[in-house]
CSV table of C-alpha atoms in Angstrom, one decimal:
chain,number,residue,atom,x,y,z
A,20,MET,CA,147.7,-48.9,53.6
A,21,LYS,CA,147.1,-52.1,51.6
A,22,LEU,CA,143.4,-51.8,52.1
A,23,PHE,CA,143.5,-48.2,50.9
A,24,LEU,CA,145.4,-49.2,47.8
A,25,ARG,CA,143.0,-52.1,47.1
A,26,SER,CA,140.1,-49.8,47.5
A,27,SER,CA,141.7,-47.2,45.2
A,28,CYS,CA,142.4,-49.8,42.5
A,29,LEU,CA,138.9,-51.1,42.8
A,30,LEU,CA,137.4,-47.6,42.4
A,31,SER,CA,139.6,-47.0,39.4
A,32,LEU,CA,138.6,-50.3,37.8
A,33,LEU,CA,134.9,-49.5,38.3
A,34,LEU,CA,135.3,-46.0,36.7
A,35,ILE,CA,137.1,-47.6,33.7
A,36,VAL,CA,134.3,-50.2,33.4
A,37,ALA,CA,131.6,-47.5,33.6
A,38,TYR,CA,133.4,-45.3,31.0
A,39,SER,CA,133.9,-48.3,28.7
A,40,ASN,CA,130.2,-49.3,29.0
A,41,SER,CA,129.0,-45.8,28.3
A,42,ALA,CA,131.4,-45.6,25.3
A,43,GLN,CA,130.0,-48.9,24.0
A,44,ALA,CA,126.5,-47.5,24.3
A,45,LEU,CA,127.3,-44.8,21.7
A,46,ASN,CA,127.4,-45.3,18.0
A,47,SER,CA,130.0,-43.8,15.7
A,48,ASP,CA,127.9,-40.7,15.0
A,49,GLU,CA,127.3,-40.1,18.7
A,50,LYS,CA,131.0,-40.5,19.5
A,51,LYS,CA,131.8,-37.8,16.9
A,52,ILE,CA,129.2,-35.5,18.5
A,53,VAL,CA,130.8,-36.0,21.9
A,54,GLU,CA,134.3,-35.4,20.6
A,55,TYR,CA,133.3,-32.1,19.0
A,56,ILE,CA,131.7,-30.9,22.2
A,57,ASP,CA,134.7,-31.7,24.2
A,58,LYS,CA,137.1,-30.0,21.8
A,59,ASN,CA,135.0,-26.8,21.5
A,60,ASN,CA,133.9,-26.2,25.1
A,61,THR,CA,136.2,-23.2,25.4
A,62,GLN,CA,134.5,-21.7,22.4
A,63,ALA,CA,131.1,-22.1,24.2
A,64,VAL,CA,132.4,-20.3,27.3
A,65,SER,CA,133.7,-17.5,25.1
A,66,LEU,CA,130.4,-17.1,23.4
A,67,ILE,CA,128.6,-17.0,26.7
A,68,GLU,CA,131.0,-14.3,27.9
A,69,LYS,CA,130.3,-12.3,24.7
A,70,MET,CA,126.5,-12.6,25.1
A,71,VAL,CA,126.4,-11.8,28.8
A,72,ASN,CA,128.4,-8.6,28.1
A,73,MET,CA,125.8,-7.5,25.4
A,74,GLU,CA,123.0,-6.0,27.5
A,75,SER,CA,119.5,-7.0,26.4
A,76,PRO,CA,116.8,-6.3,29.0
A,77,THR,CA,113.4,-6.7,27.5
A,78,GLU,CA,112.7,-3.0,27.2
A,79,ASP,CA,116.0,-2.4,25.4
A,80,LEU,CA,114.8,-3.2,21.9
A,81,ALA,CA,118.1,-2.4,20.2
A,82,GLY,CA,120.0,-4.5,22.7
A,83,VAL,CA,117.7,-7.5,22.2
A,84,LYS,CA,118.0,-7.2,18.4
A,85,SER,CA,121.8,-7.0,18.6
A,86,VAL,CA,122.0,-10.3,20.5
A,87,GLY,CA,119.5,-11.7,18.0
A,88,ALA,CA,121.7,-10.6,15.1
A,89,LEU,CA,124.7,-12.4,16.6
A,90,PHE,CA,122.8,-15.6,17.0
A,91,ALA,CA,121.4,-15.2,13.5
A,92,LYS,CA,125.0,-15.3,12.1
A,93,GLU,CA,125.7,-18.4,14.1
A,94,PHE,CA,122.7,-20.2,12.7
A,95,GLU,CA,123.3,-19.0,9.2
A,96,SER,CA,126.8,-20.5,9.4
A,97,LEU,CA,125.2,-23.9,10.0
A,98,GLY,CA,123.2,-23.6,6.7
A,99,MET,CA,119.9,-22.7,8.5
A,100,THR,CA,117.4,-20.3,7.1
A,101,VAL,CA,117.1,-17.4,9.5
A,102,LYS,CA,114.5,-14.6,9.9
A,103,TRP,CA,113.7,-11.9,12.4
A,104,LEU,CA,110.0,-11.5,13.3
A,105,ASP,CA,109.2,-7.9,14.2
A,106,MET,CA,106.4,-7.2,16.6
A,107,PRO,CA,103.9,-4.2,16.2
A,108,ALA,CA,105.4,-0.9,17.3
A,109,GLU,CA,102.7,-0.4,19.9
A,110,MET,CA,103.7,-3.6,21.6
A,111,LYS,CA,107.1,-2.1,22.5
A,112,ARG,CA,108.9,-5.5,22.1
A,113,ALA,CA,111.9,-6.2,19.9
A,114,GLY,CA,110.6,-9.4,18.2
A,115,HIS,CA,111.9,-12.9,17.8
A,116,LEU,CA,114.6,-14.9,16.0
A,117,VAL,CA,113.6,-18.0,14.0
A,118,ALA,CA,116.0,-20.4,12.3
A,119,GLU,CA,115.2,-23.6,10.4
A,120,SER,CA,117.1,-26.4,8.8
A,121,ASN,CA,115.5,-27.7,5.6
A,122,GLY,CA,115.8,-31.5,6.0
A,123,SER,CA,113.2,-34.2,5.8
A,124,GLN,CA,114.5,-36.9,8.2
A,125,GLY,CA,113.1,-38.0,11.5
A,126,LYS,CA,110.9,-36.2,13.9
A,127,ARG,CA,110.4,-32.4,13.6
A,128,ILE,CA,112.0,-30.7,16.6
A,129,LEU,CA,111.3,-27.2,17.9
A,130,LEU,CA,114.1,-25.7,20.2
A,131,LEU,CA,113.2,-22.7,22.4
A,132,GLY,CA,115.3,-20.1,24.2
A,133,HIS,CA,115.0,-16.3,24.9
A,134,ILE,CA,117.4,-13.5,24.4
A,135,ASP,CA,116.0,-10.9,26.7
A,136,THR,CA,117.0,-10.5,30.3
A,137,VAL,CA,115.5,-8.9,33.4
A,138,LEU,CA,118.4,-6.8,34.6
A,139,LYS,CA,121.5,-5.3,32.9
A,140,GLY,CA,125.0,-4.2,33.9
A,141,GLU,CA,126.8,-7.1,35.5
A,142,ARG,CA,129.6,-8.2,33.3
A,143,PHE,CA,130.9,-11.8,32.9
A,144,ARG,CA,133.5,-13.1,35.3
A,145,ILE,CA,134.7,-16.5,36.5
A,146,GLU,CA,135.3,-17.4,40.1
A,147,GLY,CA,136.3,-21.0,40.6
A,148,LYS,CA,133.8,-23.3,38.9
A,149,LYS,CA,131.1,-20.7,38.5
A,150,ALA,CA,130.6,-17.9,36.0
A,151,TYR,CA,128.7,-14.7,36.9
A,152,GLY,CA,126.9,-12.1,34.9
A,153,THR,CA,123.5,-10.7,34.0
A,154,GLY,CA,121.4,-13.4,32.3
A,155,ILE,CA,124.0,-16.2,32.4
A,156,ALA,CA,121.5,-18.6,33.9
A,157,ASP,CA,118.4,-17.1,32.5
A,158,MET,CA,119.1,-17.8,29.8
A,159,VAL,CA,122.4,-17.1,28.0
A,160,GLY,CA,123.9,-20.4,29.0
A,161,GLY,CA,120.9,-22.3,27.7
A,162,ASN,CA,120.9,-20.5,24.4
A,163,VAL,CA,124.6,-21.3,23.8
A,164,ILE,CA,124.1,-25.0,24.8
A,165,LEU,CA,121.3,-25.1,22.2
A,166,LEU,CA,123.6,-23.6,19.6
A,167,GLN,CA,126.6,-25.8,20.5
A,168,ALA,CA,124.4,-28.9,20.2
A,169,LEU,CA,123.5,-27.9,16.7
A,170,LYS,CA,127.1,-27.1,15.9
A,171,ALA,CA,128.1,-30.6,17.0
A,172,LEU,CA,125.5,-32.2,14.8
A,173,ASN,CA,126.6,-30.0,11.9
A,174,ALA,CA,130.3,-30.8,12.3
A,175,SER,CA,129.4,-34.5,12.3
A,176,GLY,CA,127.5,-34.1,9.0
A,177,LEU,CA,124.2,-34.8,10.8
A,178,LEU,CA,122.3,-31.5,10.7
A,179,LYS,CA,121.5,-30.8,7.1
A,180,ASP,CA,119.0,-33.7,6.7
A,181,ARG,CA,117.3,-32.9,10.0
A,182,GLN,CA,114.0,-30.9,10.5
A,183,ILE,CA,115.0,-28.5,13.2
A,184,MET,CA,113.3,-25.2,14.1
A,185,VAL,CA,114.7,-22.7,16.6
A,186,MET,CA,112.8,-19.8,18.2
A,187,LEU,CA,114.6,-17.4,20.5
A,188,THR,CA,112.0,-15.0,21.8
A,189,GLY,CA,112.8,-11.3,22.7
A,190,ASP,CA,110.2,-10.9,25.4
A,191,GLU,CA,110.0,-14.0,27.6
A,192,GLU,CA,110.7,-12.0,30.8
A,193,SER,CA,107.8,-9.6,30.0
A,194,THR,CA,105.6,-11.1,27.3
A,195,GLY,CA,104.2,-8.7,24.7
A,196,GLU,CA,100.4,-8.2,24.6
A,197,PRO,CA,98.3,-9.4,23.0
A,198,GLU,CA,99.8,-12.8,23.5
A,199,SER,CA,97.9,-14.1,20.4
A,200,VAL,CA,100.3,-11.9,18.4
A,201,SER,CA,103.5,-12.2,20.4
A,202,ARG,CA,103.2,-16.0,20.8
A,203,GLY,CA,101.2,-16.8,17.7
A,204,PRO,CA,104.4,-17.6,15.6
A,205,MET,CA,105.6,-20.0,18.4
A,206,ARG,CA,102.3,-21.9,18.2
A,207,ASP,CA,102.5,-22.0,14.4
A,208,LEU,CA,106.0,-23.6,14.7
A,209,ALA,CA,104.7,-26.0,17.3
A,210,LYS,CA,101.9,-27.2,15.0
A,211,ARG,CA,104.6,-28.2,12.5
A,212,SER,CA,106.6,-30.0,15.2
A,213,ASP,CA,106.7,-33.5,16.8
A,214,ALA,CA,108.5,-32.4,20.0
A,215,ALA,CA,109.7,-29.3,21.7
A,216,LEU,CA,112.7,-28.7,23.8
A,217,SER,CA,113.3,-25.6,25.9
A,218,PHE,CA,116.7,-24.7,27.3
A,219,GLU,CA,115.9,-22.9,30.5
A,220,ALA,CA,118.4,-23.6,33.3
A,221,ALA,CA,118.7,-27.1,34.7
A,222,VAL,CA,118.4,-28.2,38.3
A,223,LEU,CA,120.8,-31.0,39.1
A,224,ASN,CA,120.1,-34.2,37.1
A,225,THR,CA,116.5,-33.3,36.3
A,226,ALA,CA,114.4,-32.1,33.4
A,227,THR,CA,111.1,-30.3,33.5
A,228,VAL,CA,107.9,-32.1,32.4
A,229,GLY,CA,105.6,-29.6,34.0
A,230,ARG,CA,105.6,-25.9,34.8
A,231,ARG,CA,102.9,-23.9,36.6
A,232,GLY,CA,101.1,-21.2,34.7
A,233,TRP,CA,100.0,-17.9,36.2
A,234,SER,CA,97.2,-15.4,35.9
A,235,SER,CA,96.2,-12.3,37.8
A,236,TRP,CA,93.0,-11.3,39.6
A,237,THR,CA,91.5,-8.2,41.0
A,238,LEU,CA,88.9,-8.2,43.8
A,239,GLU,CA,86.8,-5.1,44.3
A,240,VAL,CA,84.5,-4.7,47.3
A,241,GLU,CA,82.1,-1.9,47.9
A,242,ALA,CA,79.9,-1.2,50.9
A,243,LYS,CA,77.6,1.3,52.5
A,244,THR,CA,79.5,4.0,54.3
A,245,GLY,CA,78.7,6.3,57.2
A,246,HIS,CA,79.5,6.9,60.9
A,247,SER,CA,81.5,4.1,62.3
A,248,GLY,CA,79.2,3.8,65.3
A,249,GLN,CA,76.6,2.3,62.9
A,250,ILE,CA,78.7,-0.6,61.7
A,251,PHE,CA,77.0,-4.0,61.8
A,252,LYS,CA,73.6,-2.4,62.2
A,253,PRO,CA,70.9,-3.4,59.7
A,254,GLY,CA,71.0,0.0,58.0
A,255,MET,CA,74.7,0.0,57.6
A,256,GLY,CA,76.1,-3.5,57.3
A,257,ASP,CA,79.7,-4.8,57.9
A,258,GLY,CA,81.8,-2.4,55.7
A,259,ALA,CA,84.1,-3.2,52.9
A,260,ILE,CA,87.2,-4.2,54.9
A,261,PHE,CA,85.3,-7.0,56.9
A,262,GLU,CA,83.9,-8.3,53.7
A,263,THR,CA,87.3,-8.4,52.1
A,264,SER,CA,88.7,-10.2,55.1
A,265,ARG,CA,86.0,-12.8,54.9
A,266,ILE,CA,86.7,-13.4,51.2
A,267,LEU,CA,90.4,-13.7,51.5
A,268,ASN,CA,90.2,-16.0,54.5
A,269,GLU,CA,87.8,-18.3,52.6
A,270,PHE,CA,90.2,-18.3,49.7
A,271,ARG,CA,92.8,-19.6,52.1
A,272,GLU,CA,90.6,-22.1,53.7
A,273,LYS,CA,89.3,-23.6,50.5
A,274,LEU,CA,92.4,-23.5,48.2
A,275,SER,CA,95.6,-23.4,50.2
A,276,LYS,CA,96.0,-27.1,50.5
A,277,GLU,CA,95.5,-28.0,46.9
A,278,LYS,CA,98.7,-29.4,45.3
A,279,TYR,CA,100.5,-27.1,42.8
A,280,LEU,CA,97.9,-24.4,43.3
A,281,SER,CA,98.8,-21.1,44.9
A,282,PHE,CA,97.2,-17.7,45.2
A,283,ASN,CA,98.7,-14.5,46.6
A,284,PRO,CA,96.9,-11.3,47.4
A,285,SER,CA,99.9,-9.1,46.7
A,286,MET,CA,98.5,-5.6,47.2
A,287,ILE,CA,95.5,-4.3,49.1
A,288,VAL,CA,94.1,-0.8,49.6
A,289,GLY,CA,90.9,0.3,51.2
A,290,GLY,CA,89.0,3.1,53.0
A,291,THR,CA,86.6,5.7,52.0
A,292,THR,CA,88.2,5.8,48.6
A,293,ALA,CA,90.7,3.3,47.0
A,294,ALA,CA,92.5,3.1,43.7
A,295,THR,CA,95.3,0.9,42.3
A,296,THR,CA,97.6,0.4,39.3
A,297,ASP,CA,99.6,-2.8,38.7
A,298,VAL,CA,102.3,-1.7,41.1
A,299,SER,CA,100.9,0.9,43.4
A,300,GLY,CA,97.8,1.9,45.3
A,301,THR,CA,96.2,4.9,47.1
A,302,ALA,CA,93.4,5.1,49.7
A,303,THR,CA,91.8,7.7,52.0
A,304,GLY,CA,89.7,7.3,55.1
A,305,LYS,CA,88.9,8.4,58.6
A,306,LEU,CA,88.8,6.4,61.9
A,307,ASN,CA,85.1,7.3,62.4
A,308,VAL,CA,83.9,6.3,58.9
A,309,VAL,CA,82.9,2.8,57.7
A,310,PRO,CA,85.1,1.9,54.8
A,311,ALA,CA,83.3,2.1,51.4
A,312,LYS,CA,85.8,0.4,49.1
A,313,VAL,CA,88.7,-2.1,49.0
A,314,ILE,CA,90.7,-3.3,46.1
A,315,VAL,CA,93.0,-6.3,46.1
A,316,ASN,CA,95.4,-7.3,43.3
A,317,GLY,CA,96.8,-10.8,43.3
A,318,ASP,CA,98.1,-13.8,41.3
A,319,LEU,CA,97.1,-17.4,40.8
A,320,ARG,CA,99.4,-20.2,39.9
A,321,PHE,CA,98.3,-23.6,38.6
A,322,ILE,CA,99.5,-26.8,36.9
A,323,SER,CA,96.8,-27.1,34.3
A,324,ASN,CA,94.0,-25.2,32.6
A,325,GLU,CA,91.5,-27.4,34.4
A,326,GLN,CA,93.0,-26.5,37.8
A,327,ARG,CA,92.9,-22.8,36.9
A,328,ALA,CA,89.2,-23.1,35.9
A,329,ALA,CA,88.3,-24.9,39.1
A,330,ALA,CA,90.1,-22.4,41.3
A,331,ARG,CA,88.5,-19.5,39.5
A,332,LYS,CA,85.1,-21.0,40.0
A,333,THR,CA,85.6,-21.5,43.7
A,334,MET,CA,86.9,-18.0,44.1
A,335,SER,CA,83.9,-16.5,42.2
A,336,GLU,CA,81.5,-18.5,44.4
A,337,ILE,CA,83.1,-17.2,47.6
A,338,VAL,CA,83.0,-13.6,46.3
A,339,ALA,CA,79.3,-13.9,45.5
A,340,ARG,CA,78.3,-14.6,49.1
A,341,ASN,CA,78.3,-11.1,50.6
A,342,LEU,CA,78.1,-9.8,54.2
A,343,PRO,CA,75.2,-7.4,54.9
A,344,GLY,CA,75.6,-4.0,53.2
A,345,THR,CA,78.4,-5.1,50.8
A,346,THR,CA,78.9,-6.2,47.2
A,347,ALA,CA,82.0,-7.7,45.6
A,348,LYS,CA,83.2,-8.8,42.2
A,349,ILE,CA,86.4,-10.5,41.0
A,350,THR,CA,87.9,-10.3,37.6
A,351,PHE,CA,90.6,-12.6,36.2
A,352,LYS,CA,93.3,-11.9,33.5
A,353,ASP,CA,95.2,-14.6,31.8
A,354,GLY,CA,99.0,-14.7,31.9
A,355,ASN,CA,101.3,-17.6,31.0
A,356,PRO,CA,99.6,-21.0,30.4
A,357,ALA,CA,100.7,-24.0,32.4
A,358,MET,CA,102.9,-26.8,31.0
A,359,ALA,CA,100.9,-29.7,32.3
A,360,PRO,CA,102.9,-32.9,33.1
A,361,VAL,CA,101.4,-35.1,30.5
A,362,GLU,CA,102.4,-38.6,29.2
A,363,GLY,CA,104.2,-37.3,26.1
A,364,ASN,CA,106.5,-35.1,28.2
A,365,TYR,CA,107.4,-38.1,30.3
A,366,ALA,CA,108.2,-40.1,27.2
A,367,LEU,CA,110.7,-37.4,26.1
A,368,LEU,CA,112.2,-37.5,29.6
A,369,LYS,CA,112.6,-41.3,29.3
A,370,GLN,CA,114.6,-40.8,26.1
A,371,LEU,CA,116.8,-38.1,27.7
A,372,ASP,CA,117.3,-40.4,30.7
A,373,GLN,CA,118.6,-43.1,28.4
A,374,VAL,CA,120.9,-40.6,26.6
A,375,SER,CA,122.3,-39.6,30.0
A,376,ARG,CA,122.9,-43.1,31.1
A,377,ASP,CA,124.6,-44.0,27.8
A,378,LEU,CA,126.9,-41.0,28.2
A,379,GLY,CA,127.8,-42.3,31.7
A,380,PHE,CA,126.2,-39.3,33.4
A,381,GLY,CA,123.6,-41.2,35.3
A,382,GLU,CA,119.8,-41.0,35.8
A,383,MET,CA,117.6,-38.1,34.8
A,384,VAL,CA,114.4,-37.6,36.8
A,385,ALA,CA,111.5,-35.2,36.5
A,386,LEU,CA,111.7,-32.0,38.5
A,387,ASP,CA,108.7,-31.3,40.8
A,388,PRO,CA,106.5,-29.0,38.7
A,389,GLY,CA,105.9,-26.9,41.8
A,390,GLU,CA,109.6,-25.9,41.8
A,391,ARG,CA,109.3,-24.0,38.5
A,392,GLY,CA,107.4,-20.8,37.5
A,393,ALA,CA,105.8,-20.0,34.2
A,394,GLY,CA,107.8,-20.1,30.9
A,395,ASP,CA,107.4,-19.9,27.2
A,396,ILE,CA,107.0,-23.7,26.8
A,397,GLY,CA,103.6,-23.3,28.4
A,398,TYR,CA,102.3,-21.5,25.3
A,399,ILE,CA,102.8,-24.6,23.1
A,400,SER,CA,102.8,-27.7,25.4
A,401,ASP,CA,99.2,-28.3,24.7
A,402,LEU,CA,100.1,-28.9,21.0
A,403,VAL,CA,103.2,-31.0,21.2
A,404,PRO,CA,105.2,-33.2,23.7
A,405,SER,CA,107.6,-30.9,25.5
A,406,LEU,CA,110.6,-30.9,27.8
A,407,ASP,CA,112.2,-27.9,29.6
A,408,GLY,CA,115.0,-27.3,32.0
A,409,ILE,CA,117.8,-28.8,29.9
A,410,GLY,CA,120.1,-25.7,29.7
A,411,ILE,CA,123.0,-24.7,31.9
A,412,GLY,CA,123.2,-26.2,35.4
A,413,GLY,CA,123.8,-24.7,38.8
A,414,PRO,CA,121.7,-21.6,38.4
A,415,GLU,CA,121.9,-19.1,41.2
A,416,ARG,CA,120.2,-15.7,41.9
A,417,SER,CA,118.4,-15.4,38.5
A,418,HIS,CA,116.9,-11.9,38.1
A,419,ALA,CA,119.2,-10.6,40.7
A,420,LYS,CA,122.7,-9.2,41.2
A,421,GLY,CA,125.2,-12.0,41.4
A,422,GLU,CA,123.4,-14.3,38.9
A,423,ALA,CA,125.6,-17.4,38.4
A,424,ALA,CA,125.8,-20.8,36.8
A,425,ALA,CA,128.2,-23.8,36.9
A,426,LEU,CA,130.7,-23.9,34.0
A,427,ASP,CA,131.3,-27.6,34.3
A,428,THR,CA,127.7,-28.4,33.4
A,429,ILE,CA,128.1,-26.9,29.9
A,430,PRO,CA,129.7,-29.9,28.1
A,431,VAL,CA,127.4,-32.3,30.1
A,432,GLN,CA,124.2,-30.5,29.1
A,433,THR,CA,125.4,-30.0,25.6
A,434,LYS,CA,126.1,-33.7,25.1
A,435,ARG,CA,122.7,-34.7,26.5
A,436,ALA,CA,120.9,-32.2,24.3
A,437,ALA,CA,122.8,-33.0,21.1
A,438,LEU,CA,122.4,-36.8,21.5
A,439,LEU,CA,118.7,-36.4,22.3
A,440,ILE,CA,118.1,-34.3,19.2
A,441,TYR,CA,120.1,-36.8,17.1
A,442,ARG,CA,118.1,-39.8,18.4
A,443,LEU,CA,114.8,-38.1,18.0
A,444,THR,CA,115.6,-37.2,14.4
A,445,ARG,CA,117.1,-40.5,13.2
């Protein structure tokens, strides 16, 4: 019993010392920021509830604009200049919200979020330490953390002189095309910035210095056709299905071991005739006929533009070497660019790590880039040092029923973000 009491006393003393050391690491401005966040955490949860219950799937243009209007009022209350950027009608996207402070102090910071969701209909609820609802992790929680961080700076008299730009996109889950139009404004803001922070959901005590990009590809194989008894003979050749099998297997042999690179032939149809759309395919054929056509649709994921280019070159070379009696071609379509894990991103992580330690929250490390898919940050990370994955923690089942996040991560992540912004803009 005495040993237990001594151990308990020692643990308590260590916690007190740790808290005291973290408090001493913060200046008076930072202590004000932390105090505001602690006092207003209930407000943050209430705002998340309100946003979750406002349905805003990408295709619901009115719903996305309604959420944008609510955020616009919040940013205007902080003295920021706010505007809504409409997209062309033929794009069938709601547009984006942009807010700016008009200061001149410190580094210029671009903060990113998105106000569209994939699904709709699951209302906010709390069970234990988790909150559930459509879009709570991706990314209502992150948007509110972004906002609360700016509110904390404003309440401490520290926002008006800063150079802060915010962009909340309305089509992150299904990017409007052409991307030069839908993401042109984001790149313009990035060109005026010194650093970019994106508030996608956080994974434990990590931040994201790299995210894989993705693109799509279509393989089309054609071959001589005729009676199946003639297959492999000089006048007939090997048929479209054998040629397709060769190509896909060589893709696997040449590319499957490369770090951070993945390719997935997601749909294949073939026979005497074949046709596909993005999500379906049809084919006809007979058992006694050599197949004349195969179409394969797939995706390619990569960590840098250089890796994408090298993979495409390898795939094209494989496609060009045809079996007898066959021809093949492959076409590529760009999707989200990669956020390459470059030195400037690690420098931002180092600053966030110091913030976290000074707050007493411990070390922050880089998330393995292979653990994240594509995101908006990839459209600008070639222009400015960038960091992602600093939003709400404990994400579960994003893009699915039962989407959830951990409520107790809200004040932690908000403090980290607010102090990082403060230190970057001093």
